[in-house]
CSV table of C-alpha atoms in Angstrom, one decimal:
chain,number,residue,atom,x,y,z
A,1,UNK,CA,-21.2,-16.4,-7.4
A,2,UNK,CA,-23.0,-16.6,-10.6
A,3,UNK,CA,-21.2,-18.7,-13.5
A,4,UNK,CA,-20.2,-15.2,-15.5
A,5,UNK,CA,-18.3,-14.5,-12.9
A,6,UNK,CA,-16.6,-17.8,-12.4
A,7,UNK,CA,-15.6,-17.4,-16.1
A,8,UNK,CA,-14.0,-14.0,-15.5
A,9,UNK,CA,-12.4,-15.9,-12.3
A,10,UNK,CA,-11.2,-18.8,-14.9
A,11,UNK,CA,-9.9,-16.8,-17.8
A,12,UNK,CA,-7.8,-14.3,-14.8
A,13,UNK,CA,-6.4,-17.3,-13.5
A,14,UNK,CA,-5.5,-18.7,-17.4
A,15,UNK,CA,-3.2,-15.7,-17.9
A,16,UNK,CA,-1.4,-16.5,-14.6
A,17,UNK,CA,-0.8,-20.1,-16.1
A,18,UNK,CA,0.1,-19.0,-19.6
A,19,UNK,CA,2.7,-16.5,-18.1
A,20,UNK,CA,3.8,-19.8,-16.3
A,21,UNK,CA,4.0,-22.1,-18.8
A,22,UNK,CA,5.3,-19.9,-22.0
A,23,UNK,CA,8.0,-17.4,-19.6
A,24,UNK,CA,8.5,-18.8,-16.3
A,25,UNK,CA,7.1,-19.5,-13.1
A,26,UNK,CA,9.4,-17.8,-11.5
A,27,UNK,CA,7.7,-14.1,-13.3
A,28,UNK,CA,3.8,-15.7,-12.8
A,29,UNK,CA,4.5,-15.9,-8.8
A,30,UNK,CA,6.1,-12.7,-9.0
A,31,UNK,CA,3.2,-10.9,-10.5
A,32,UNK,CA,0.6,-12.9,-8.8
A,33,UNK,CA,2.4,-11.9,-5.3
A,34,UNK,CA,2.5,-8.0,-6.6
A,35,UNK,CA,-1.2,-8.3,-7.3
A,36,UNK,CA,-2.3,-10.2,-4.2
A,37,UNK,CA,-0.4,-7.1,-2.4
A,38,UNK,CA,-2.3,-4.4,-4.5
A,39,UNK,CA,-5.7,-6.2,-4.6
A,40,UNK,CA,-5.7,-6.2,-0.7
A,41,UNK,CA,-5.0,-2.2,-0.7
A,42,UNK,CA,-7.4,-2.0,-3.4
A,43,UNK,CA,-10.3,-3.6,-1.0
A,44,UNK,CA,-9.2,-0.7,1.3
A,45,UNK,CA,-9.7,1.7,-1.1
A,46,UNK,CA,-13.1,-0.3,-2.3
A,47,UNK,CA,-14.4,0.6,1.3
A,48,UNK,CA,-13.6,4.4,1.6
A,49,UNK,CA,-15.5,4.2,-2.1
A,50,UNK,CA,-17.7,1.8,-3.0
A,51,UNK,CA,-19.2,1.3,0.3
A,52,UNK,CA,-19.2,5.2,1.9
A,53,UNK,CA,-18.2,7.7,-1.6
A,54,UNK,CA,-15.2,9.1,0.3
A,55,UNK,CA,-12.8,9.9,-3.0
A,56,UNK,CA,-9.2,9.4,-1.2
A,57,UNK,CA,-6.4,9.3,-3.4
A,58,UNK,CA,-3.8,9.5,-0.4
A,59,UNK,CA,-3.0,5.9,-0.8
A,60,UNK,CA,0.3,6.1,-1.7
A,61,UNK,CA,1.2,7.7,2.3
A,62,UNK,CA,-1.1,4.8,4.1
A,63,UNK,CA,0.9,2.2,2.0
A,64,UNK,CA,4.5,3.9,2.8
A,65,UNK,CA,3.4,3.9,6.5
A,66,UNK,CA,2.8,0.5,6.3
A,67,UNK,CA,6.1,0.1,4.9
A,68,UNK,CA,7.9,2.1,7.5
A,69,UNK,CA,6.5,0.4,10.5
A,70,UNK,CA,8.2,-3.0,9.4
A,71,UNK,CA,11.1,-1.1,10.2
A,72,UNK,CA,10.5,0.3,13.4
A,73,UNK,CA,9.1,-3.1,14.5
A,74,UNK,CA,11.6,-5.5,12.7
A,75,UNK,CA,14.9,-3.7,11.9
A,76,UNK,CA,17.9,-4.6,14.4
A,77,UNK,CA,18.0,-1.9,17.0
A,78,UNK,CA,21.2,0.2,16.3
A,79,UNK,CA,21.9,0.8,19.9
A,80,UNK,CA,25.0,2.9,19.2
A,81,UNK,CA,22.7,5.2,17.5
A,82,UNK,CA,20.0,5.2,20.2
A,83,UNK,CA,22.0,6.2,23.1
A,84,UNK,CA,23.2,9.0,21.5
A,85,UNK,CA,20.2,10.7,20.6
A,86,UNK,CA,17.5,8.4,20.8
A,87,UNK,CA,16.3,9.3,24.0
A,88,UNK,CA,16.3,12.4,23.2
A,89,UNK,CA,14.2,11.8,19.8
A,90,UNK,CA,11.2,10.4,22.0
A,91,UNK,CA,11.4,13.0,25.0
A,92,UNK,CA,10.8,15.5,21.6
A,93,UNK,CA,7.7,13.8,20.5
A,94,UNK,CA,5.9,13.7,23.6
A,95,UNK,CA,6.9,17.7,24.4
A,96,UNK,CA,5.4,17.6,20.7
A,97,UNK,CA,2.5,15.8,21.3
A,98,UNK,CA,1.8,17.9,24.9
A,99,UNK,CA,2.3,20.6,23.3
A,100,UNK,CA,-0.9,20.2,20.9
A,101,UNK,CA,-2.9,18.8,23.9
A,102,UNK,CA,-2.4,22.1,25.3
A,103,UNK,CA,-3.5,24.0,22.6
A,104,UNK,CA,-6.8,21.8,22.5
A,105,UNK,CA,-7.5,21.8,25.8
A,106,UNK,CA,-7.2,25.9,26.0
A,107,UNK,CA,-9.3,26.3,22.5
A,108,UNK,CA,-11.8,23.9,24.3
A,109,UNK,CA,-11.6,25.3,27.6
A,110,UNK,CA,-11.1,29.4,27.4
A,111,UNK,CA,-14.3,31.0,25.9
A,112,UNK,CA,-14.0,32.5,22.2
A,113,UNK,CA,-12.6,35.8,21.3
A,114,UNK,CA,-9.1,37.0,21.2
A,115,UNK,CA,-7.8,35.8,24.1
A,116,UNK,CA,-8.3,32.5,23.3
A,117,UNK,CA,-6.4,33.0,20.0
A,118,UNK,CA,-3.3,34.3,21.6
A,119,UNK,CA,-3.2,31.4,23.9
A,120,UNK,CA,-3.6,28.5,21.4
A,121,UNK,CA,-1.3,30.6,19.1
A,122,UNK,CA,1.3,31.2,22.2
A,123,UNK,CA,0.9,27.6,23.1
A,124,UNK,CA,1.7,26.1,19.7
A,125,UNK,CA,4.4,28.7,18.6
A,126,UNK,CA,6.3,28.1,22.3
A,127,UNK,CA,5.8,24.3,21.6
A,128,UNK,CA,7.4,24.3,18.0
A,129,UNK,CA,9.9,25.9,19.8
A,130,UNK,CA,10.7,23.7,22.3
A,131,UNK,CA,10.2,20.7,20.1
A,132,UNK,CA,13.0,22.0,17.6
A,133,UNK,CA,15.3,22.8,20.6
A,134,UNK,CA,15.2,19.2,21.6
A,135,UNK,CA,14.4,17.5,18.7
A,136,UNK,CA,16.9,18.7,16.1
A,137,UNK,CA,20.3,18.4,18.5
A,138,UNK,CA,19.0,14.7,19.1
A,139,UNK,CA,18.6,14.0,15.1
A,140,UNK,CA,22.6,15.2,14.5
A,141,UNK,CA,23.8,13.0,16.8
A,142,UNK,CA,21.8,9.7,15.9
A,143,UNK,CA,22.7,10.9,12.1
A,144,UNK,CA,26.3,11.0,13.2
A,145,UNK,CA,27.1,7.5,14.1
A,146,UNK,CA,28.1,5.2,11.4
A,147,UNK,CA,25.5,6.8,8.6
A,148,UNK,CA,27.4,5.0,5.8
A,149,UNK,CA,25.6,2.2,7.7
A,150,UNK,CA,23.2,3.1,9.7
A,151,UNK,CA,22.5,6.6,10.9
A,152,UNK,CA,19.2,5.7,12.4
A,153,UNK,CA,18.0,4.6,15.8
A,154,UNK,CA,17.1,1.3,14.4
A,155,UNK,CA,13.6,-1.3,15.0
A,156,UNK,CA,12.7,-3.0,17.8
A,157,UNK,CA,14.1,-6.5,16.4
A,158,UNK,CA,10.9,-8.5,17.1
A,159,UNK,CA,9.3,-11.1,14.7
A,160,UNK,CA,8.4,-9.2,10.4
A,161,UNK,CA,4.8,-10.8,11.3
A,162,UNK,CA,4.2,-8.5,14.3
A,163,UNK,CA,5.0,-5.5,11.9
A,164,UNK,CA,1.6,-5.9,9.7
A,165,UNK,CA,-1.3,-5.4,12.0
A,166,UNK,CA,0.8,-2.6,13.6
A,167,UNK,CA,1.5,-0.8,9.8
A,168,UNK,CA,-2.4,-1.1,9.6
A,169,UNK,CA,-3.0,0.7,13.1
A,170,UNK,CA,0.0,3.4,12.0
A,171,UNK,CA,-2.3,4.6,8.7
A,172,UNK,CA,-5.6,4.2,10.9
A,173,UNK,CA,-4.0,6.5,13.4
A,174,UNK,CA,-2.6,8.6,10.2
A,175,UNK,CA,-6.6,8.3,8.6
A,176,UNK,CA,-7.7,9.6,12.5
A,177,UNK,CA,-5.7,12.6,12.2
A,178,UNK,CA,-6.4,13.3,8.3
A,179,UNK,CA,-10.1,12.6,8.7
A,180,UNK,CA,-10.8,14.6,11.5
A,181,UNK,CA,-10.3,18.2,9.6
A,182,UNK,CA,-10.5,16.7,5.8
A,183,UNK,CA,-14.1,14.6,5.7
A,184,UNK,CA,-15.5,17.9,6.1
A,185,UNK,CA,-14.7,19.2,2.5
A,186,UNK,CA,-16.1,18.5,-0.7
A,187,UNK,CA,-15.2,15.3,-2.2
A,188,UNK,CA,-13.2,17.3,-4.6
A,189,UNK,CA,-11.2,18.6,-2.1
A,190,UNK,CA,-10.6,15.9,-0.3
A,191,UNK,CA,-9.2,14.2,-3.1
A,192,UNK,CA,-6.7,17.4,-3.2
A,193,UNK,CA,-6.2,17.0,1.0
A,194,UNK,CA,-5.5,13.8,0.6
A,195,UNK,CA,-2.8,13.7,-2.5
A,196,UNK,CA,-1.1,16.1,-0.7
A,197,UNK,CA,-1.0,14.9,2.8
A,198,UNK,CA,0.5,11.5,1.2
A,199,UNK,CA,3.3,13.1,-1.1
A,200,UNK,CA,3.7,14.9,3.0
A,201,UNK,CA,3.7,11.6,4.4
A,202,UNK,CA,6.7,10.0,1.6
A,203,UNK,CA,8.7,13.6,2.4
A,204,UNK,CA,9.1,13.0,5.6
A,205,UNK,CA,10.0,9.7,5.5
A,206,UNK,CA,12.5,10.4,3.0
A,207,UNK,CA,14.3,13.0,4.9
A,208,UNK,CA,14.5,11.7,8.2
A,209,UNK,CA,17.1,9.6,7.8
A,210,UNK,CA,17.2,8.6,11.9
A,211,UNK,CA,13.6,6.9,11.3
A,212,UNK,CA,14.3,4.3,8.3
A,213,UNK,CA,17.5,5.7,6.5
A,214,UNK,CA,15.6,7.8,4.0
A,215,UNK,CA,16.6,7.7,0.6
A,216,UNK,CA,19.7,5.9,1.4
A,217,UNK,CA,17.6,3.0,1.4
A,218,UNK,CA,17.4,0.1,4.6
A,219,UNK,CA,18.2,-3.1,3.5
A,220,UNK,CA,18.4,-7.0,5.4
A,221,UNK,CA,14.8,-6.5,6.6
A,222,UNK,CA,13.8,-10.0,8.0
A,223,UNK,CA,11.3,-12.5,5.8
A,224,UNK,CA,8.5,-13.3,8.3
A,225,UNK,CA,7.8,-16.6,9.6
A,226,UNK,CA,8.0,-19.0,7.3
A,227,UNK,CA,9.9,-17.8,4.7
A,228,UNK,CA,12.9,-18.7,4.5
A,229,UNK,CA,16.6,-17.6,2.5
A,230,UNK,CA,16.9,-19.3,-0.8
A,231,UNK,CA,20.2,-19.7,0.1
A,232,UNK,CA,19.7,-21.3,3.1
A,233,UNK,CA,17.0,-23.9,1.7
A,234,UNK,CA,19.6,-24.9,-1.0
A,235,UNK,CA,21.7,-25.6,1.7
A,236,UNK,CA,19.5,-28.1,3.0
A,237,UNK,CA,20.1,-32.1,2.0
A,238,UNK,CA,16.7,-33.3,2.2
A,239,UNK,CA,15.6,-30.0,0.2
A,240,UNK,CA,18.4,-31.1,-2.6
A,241,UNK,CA,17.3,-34.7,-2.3
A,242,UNK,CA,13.8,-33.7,-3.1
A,243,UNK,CA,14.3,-31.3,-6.1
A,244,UNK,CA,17.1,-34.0,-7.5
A,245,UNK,CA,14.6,-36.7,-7.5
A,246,UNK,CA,12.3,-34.2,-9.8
A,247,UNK,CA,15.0,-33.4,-11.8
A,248,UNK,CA,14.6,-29.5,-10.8
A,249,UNK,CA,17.4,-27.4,-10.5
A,250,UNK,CA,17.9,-26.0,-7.1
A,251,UNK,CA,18.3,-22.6,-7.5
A,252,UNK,CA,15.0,-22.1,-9.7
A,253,UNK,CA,13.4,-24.5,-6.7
A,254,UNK,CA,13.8,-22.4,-4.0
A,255,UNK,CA,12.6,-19.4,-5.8
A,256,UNK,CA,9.7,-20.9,-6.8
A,257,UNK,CA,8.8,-22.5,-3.3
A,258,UNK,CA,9.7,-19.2,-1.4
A,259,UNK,CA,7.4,-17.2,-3.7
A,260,UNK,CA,4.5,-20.0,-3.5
A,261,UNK,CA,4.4,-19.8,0.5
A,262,UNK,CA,4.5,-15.7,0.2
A,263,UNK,CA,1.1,-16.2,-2.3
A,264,UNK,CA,0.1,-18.7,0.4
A,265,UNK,CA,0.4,-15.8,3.7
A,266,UNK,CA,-1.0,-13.2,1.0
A,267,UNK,CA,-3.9,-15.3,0.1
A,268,UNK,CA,-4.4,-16.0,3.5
A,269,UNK,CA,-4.9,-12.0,4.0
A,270,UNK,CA,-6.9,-11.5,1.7
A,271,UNK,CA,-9.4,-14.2,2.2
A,272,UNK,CA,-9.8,-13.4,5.9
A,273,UNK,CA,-10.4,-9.7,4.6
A,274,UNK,CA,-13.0,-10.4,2.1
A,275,UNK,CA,-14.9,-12.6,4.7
A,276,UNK,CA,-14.9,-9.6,7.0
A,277,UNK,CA,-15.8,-7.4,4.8
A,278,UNK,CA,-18.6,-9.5,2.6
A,279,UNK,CA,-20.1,-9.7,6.4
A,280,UNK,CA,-20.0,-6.1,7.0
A,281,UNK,CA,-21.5,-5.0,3.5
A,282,UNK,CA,-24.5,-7.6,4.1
A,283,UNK,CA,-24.7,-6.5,7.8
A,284,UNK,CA,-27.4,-3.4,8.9
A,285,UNK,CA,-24.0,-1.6,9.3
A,286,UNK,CA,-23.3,-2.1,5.3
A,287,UNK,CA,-27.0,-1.2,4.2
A,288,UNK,CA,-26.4,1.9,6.7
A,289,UNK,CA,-23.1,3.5,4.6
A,290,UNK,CA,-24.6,2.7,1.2
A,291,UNK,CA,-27.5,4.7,2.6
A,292,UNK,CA,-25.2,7.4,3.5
A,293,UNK,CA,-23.5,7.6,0.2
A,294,UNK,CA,-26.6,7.5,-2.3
A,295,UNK,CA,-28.3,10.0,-0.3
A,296,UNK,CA,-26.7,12.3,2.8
A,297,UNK,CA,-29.5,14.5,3.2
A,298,UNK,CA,-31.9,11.6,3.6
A,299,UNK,CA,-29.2,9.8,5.8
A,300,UNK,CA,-28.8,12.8,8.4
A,301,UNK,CA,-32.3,13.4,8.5
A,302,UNK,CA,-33.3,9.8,9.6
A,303,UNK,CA,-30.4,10.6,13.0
A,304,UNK,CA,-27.6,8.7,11.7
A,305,UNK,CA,-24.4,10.3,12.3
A,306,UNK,CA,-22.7,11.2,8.6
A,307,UNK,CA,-19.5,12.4,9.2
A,308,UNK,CA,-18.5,10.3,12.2
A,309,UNK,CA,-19.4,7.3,9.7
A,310,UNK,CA,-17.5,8.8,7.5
A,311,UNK,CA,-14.6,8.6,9.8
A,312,UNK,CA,-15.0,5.2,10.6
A,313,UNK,CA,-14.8,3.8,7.3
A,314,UNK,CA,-12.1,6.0,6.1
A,315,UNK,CA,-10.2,4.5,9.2
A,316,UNK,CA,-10.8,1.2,8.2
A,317,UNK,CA,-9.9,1.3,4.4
A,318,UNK,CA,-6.5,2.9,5.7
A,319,UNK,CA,-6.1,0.4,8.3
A,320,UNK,CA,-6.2,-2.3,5.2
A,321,UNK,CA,-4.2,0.0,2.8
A,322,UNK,CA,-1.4,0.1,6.0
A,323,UNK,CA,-0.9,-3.9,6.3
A,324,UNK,CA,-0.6,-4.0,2.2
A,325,UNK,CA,2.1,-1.7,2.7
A,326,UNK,CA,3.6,-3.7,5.3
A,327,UNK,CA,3.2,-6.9,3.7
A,328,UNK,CA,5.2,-5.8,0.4
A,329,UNK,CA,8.1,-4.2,2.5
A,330,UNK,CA,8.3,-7.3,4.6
A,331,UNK,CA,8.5,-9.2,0.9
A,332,UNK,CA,10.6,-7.0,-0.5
A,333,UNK,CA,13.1,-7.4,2.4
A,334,UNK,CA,13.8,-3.4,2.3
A,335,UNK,CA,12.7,0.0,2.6
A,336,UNK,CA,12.7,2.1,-0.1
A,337,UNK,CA,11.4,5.6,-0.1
A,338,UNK,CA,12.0,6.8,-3.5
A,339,UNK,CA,9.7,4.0,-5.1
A,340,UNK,CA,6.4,5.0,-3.8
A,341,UNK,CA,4.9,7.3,-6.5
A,342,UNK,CA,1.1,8.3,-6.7
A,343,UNK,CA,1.4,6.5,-10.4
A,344,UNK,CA,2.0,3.0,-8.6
A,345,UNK,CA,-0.1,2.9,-5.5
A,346,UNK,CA,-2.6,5.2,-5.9
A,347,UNK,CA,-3.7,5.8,-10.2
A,348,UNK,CA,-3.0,2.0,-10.6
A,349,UNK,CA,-4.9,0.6,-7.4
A,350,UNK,CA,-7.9,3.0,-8.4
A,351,UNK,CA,-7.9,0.9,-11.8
A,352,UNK,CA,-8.1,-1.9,-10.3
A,353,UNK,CA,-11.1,-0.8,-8.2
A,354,UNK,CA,-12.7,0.8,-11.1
A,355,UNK,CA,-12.3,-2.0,-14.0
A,356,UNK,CA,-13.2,-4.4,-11.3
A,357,UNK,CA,-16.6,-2.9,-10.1
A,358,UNK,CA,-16.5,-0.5,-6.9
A,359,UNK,CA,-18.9,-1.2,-4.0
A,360,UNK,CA,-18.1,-5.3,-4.9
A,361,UNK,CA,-15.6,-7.0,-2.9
A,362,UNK,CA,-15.3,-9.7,-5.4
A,363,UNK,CA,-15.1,-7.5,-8.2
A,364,UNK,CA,-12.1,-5.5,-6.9
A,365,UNK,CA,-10.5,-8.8,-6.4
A,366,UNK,CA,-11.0,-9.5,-10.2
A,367,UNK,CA,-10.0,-6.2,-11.1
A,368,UNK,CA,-6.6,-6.4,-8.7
A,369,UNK,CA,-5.4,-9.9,-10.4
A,370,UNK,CA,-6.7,-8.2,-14.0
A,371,UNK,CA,-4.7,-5.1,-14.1
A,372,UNK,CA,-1.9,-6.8,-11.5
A,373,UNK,CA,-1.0,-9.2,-14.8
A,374,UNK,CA,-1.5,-6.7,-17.2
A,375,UNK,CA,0.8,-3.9,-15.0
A,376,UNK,CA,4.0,-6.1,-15.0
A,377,UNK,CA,3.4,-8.3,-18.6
A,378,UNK,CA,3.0,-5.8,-20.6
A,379,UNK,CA,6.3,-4.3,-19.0
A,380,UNK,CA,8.0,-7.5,-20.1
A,381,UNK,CA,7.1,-8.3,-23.5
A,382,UNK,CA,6.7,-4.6,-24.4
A,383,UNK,CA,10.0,-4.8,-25.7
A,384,UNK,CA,9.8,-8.2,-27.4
A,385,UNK,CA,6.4,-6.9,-29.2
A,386,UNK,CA,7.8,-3.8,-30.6
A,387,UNK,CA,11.0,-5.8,-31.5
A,388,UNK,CA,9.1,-7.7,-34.3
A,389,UNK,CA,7.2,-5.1,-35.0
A,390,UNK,CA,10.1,-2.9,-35.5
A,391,UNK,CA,12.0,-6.5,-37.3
A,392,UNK,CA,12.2,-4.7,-41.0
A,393,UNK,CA,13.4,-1.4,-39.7
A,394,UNK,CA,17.1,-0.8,-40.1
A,395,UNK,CA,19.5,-0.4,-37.0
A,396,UNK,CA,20.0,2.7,-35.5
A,397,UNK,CA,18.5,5.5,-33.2
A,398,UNK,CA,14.8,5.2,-34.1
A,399,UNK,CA,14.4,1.5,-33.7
A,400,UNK,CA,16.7,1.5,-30.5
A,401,UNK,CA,14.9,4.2,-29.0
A,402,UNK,CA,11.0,2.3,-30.0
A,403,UNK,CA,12.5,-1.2,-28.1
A,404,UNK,CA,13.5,1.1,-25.2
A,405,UNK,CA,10.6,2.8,-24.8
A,406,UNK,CA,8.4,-0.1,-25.4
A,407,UNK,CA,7.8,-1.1,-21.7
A,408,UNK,CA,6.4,2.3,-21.1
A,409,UNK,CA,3.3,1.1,-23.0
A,410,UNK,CA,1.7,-0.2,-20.1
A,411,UNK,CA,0.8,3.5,-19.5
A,412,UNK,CA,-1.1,3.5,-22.6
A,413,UNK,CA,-2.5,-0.3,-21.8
A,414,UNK,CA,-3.8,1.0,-18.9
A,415,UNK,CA,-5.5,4.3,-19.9
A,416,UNK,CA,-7.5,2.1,-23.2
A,417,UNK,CA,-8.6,-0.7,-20.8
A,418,UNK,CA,-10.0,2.0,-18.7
A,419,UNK,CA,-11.8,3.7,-21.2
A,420,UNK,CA,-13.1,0.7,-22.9
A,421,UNK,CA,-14.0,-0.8,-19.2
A,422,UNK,CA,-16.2,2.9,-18.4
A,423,UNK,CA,-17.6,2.8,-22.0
A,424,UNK,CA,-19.3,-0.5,-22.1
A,425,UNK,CA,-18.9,-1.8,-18.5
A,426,UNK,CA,-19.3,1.4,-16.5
A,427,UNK,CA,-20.2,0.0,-13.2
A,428,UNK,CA,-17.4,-2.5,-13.3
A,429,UNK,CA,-16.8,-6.1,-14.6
A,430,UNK,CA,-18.7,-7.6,-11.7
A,431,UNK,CA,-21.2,-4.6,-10.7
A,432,UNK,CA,-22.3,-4.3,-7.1
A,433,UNK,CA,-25.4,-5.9,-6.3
């Protein structure tokens, strides 16, 4: 890394410390930990981009994925609710899921004309059918029990760490499905497919309450290993012995060492993901994709296999997108359907991508800790900036309405660092090589 770039590095890192040393520490981690989370989706969204020129914008559904398979791996099992319909639930997703075998294997197997299009149409009408007929009974009566509660069939109960590879391999099986009918459009259209199969992907999981609640929120998600309660550490007498020697208070203490070992597990990630993927941009598989982006034409003509490369990387950047969406529910302690919005985790995490420099690892992880900082500060002393601004203006409506409005100038923060970033930096802050 060249010493610019160590600079930029440096001077990211200052604003982490300032935010530490003039607000608190407790906001610095908390930002830093938000932008660990969205610089490792953004490095999924750097591969589908900067490495292959697949313009997704569907990140918003990989990262809710991720989110909902911490609580189908992590969440107590509500076993009231799974006997009464549970059973029933999965006996309707595999008629489901036979159902569109059989469609392919007719379409695949009976030669074309109309016959075939009555079958596969008979086939998949008689299947939604039957899938409804077993699948909606089963949903009332998991609903039923105890949905001031619960109301869903609950998670498996095993360890929050187990629930991150498997959110990646839930959006890669997601990507499978998506890529296999949308990598044949236009870029343009893609980006449309994709948009709209995520805002798909956050309906459903809003409205099927027996999966994760829906908008009713699921709550009491376990910290992975080893995170502990706050509560629980200031319960401890050697912790209290330790942060009375320093003078600390022990409430501020915990917070600050909880949030220090999430950076630690998120750092961790992200490391081991830049190391795989600084290998695979520098490997004859990494020359290969940039080759299929700058030129497909050229690509296709020397035998290599566009689309099915295509596939594989859009799989991959989904896979990564999954466990960042994992990672922040696990954090977060709870699953919340109503706060993914395309604005958060899909405009923002292109930003980052974009200001940082797309088809460079490293640069998207400048860009991700950049626009991380700027995304949650400028939402905190919004309001104290427009208060002196606004010191000399008499009380009332105007001046009350300017201080509440002010944190919604990070929309504006954003869209100028963009277009100063694509004016006189249009390749990024660290360009690819």
């Amino acid at each position: 890394m060249n010493p610019r770039n160590l600079i930029l590095f440096g001077l990211v890192a200052c604003l982490y410390l300032a935010t530490g040393f003039m607000q608190s520490w407790n906001l610095s981690l908390s930002i830093l930990n938000a932008a660990l989370l969205a610089t490792i989706a953004a490095l999924g969204v750097n591969m589908q981009w900067g490495y292959a020129g697949l313009f997704s914008v569907g990140t918003m559904g990989f990262t809710a994925l991720g989110g909902l398979a911490v609580v189908l791996i992590s969440a107590k099992p509500n076993t009231d609710n799974w006997q009464a319909g549970g059973f029933g639930i999965l006996l309707a997703l595999v008629l489901g899921a036979l159902s569109v075998a059989a469609a392919v294997f007719a379409w695949r197997a009976i030669a074309p004309g109309r016959a075939r299009t009555l079958t596969v149409a008979a086939v998949l009408i008689g299947g939604f059918f039957l899938f409804r007929a077993v699948f909606d009974p089963a949903v009332n009566a998991v609903e039923a029990v105890n949905p001031q509660f619960a109301g869903n069939i609950g998670g498996l109960g095993l360890p929050s760490l187990l629930a991150w590879p498997v959110g990646g391999l839930l959006a890669a099986a997601a990507a499978w499905a998506i890529g296999r009918t949308a990598l044949g459009l236009r870029s343009d259209y893609l980006a449309i497919a994709t948009l709209g199969i995520a805002e798909i992907i956050v309906a459903v999981i809003k409205n099927e309450d027996w999966m994760g609640r829906g908008v009713k929120n699921l709550t009491g998600l376990p910290r992975p290993w080893p995170v502990p309660l706050e509560v629980d550490l200031q319960q401890q007498a050697g912790f209290l012995d330790f942060v009375a020697s320093w003078g600390w208070n022990p409430m501020t203490a915990s917070t600050i060492l909880v949030k220090l070992l999430y950076a630690g597990m998120f750092g961790l990630v992200l490391a081991l993901i830049i190391w795989a993927f600084e290998r695979a941009l520098n490997s004859p598989w990494g020359r290969m994709m940039r080759a299929i982006r700058d030129n497909e034409v050229s690509a296709a003509a020397m035998g290599k296999d566009v689309t099915g490369r295509h596939l594989q990387v859009f799989i991959l950047g989904s896979a990564v997108i999954g466990i960042a969406g994992a990672m922040m529910t696990s954090m977060d302690g709870q699953m919340t359907p109503g706060t993914y919005n395309p604005l958060r985790f899909t405009f923002l995490v292109w930003v980052m991508v974009i200001v940082g420099g797309s088809g460079n690892n490293w640069g998207t992880v400048l860009g991700g800790l950049l626009i991380g900082w700027l995304w949650l500060v400028v939402e905190n002393i919004g309001p104290t900036i427009m208060g002196y601004v606004t010191a000399g203006m008499p009380d009332g409506w105007l001046r009350s309405h300017l201080v509440g409005s002010a944190e919604h100038m990070r929309l504006l923060s954003m869209g100028v660092i963009l277009l100063v970033v694509l004016r006189f930096s249009p390749r990024g802050l660290i360009p690819e090589k």
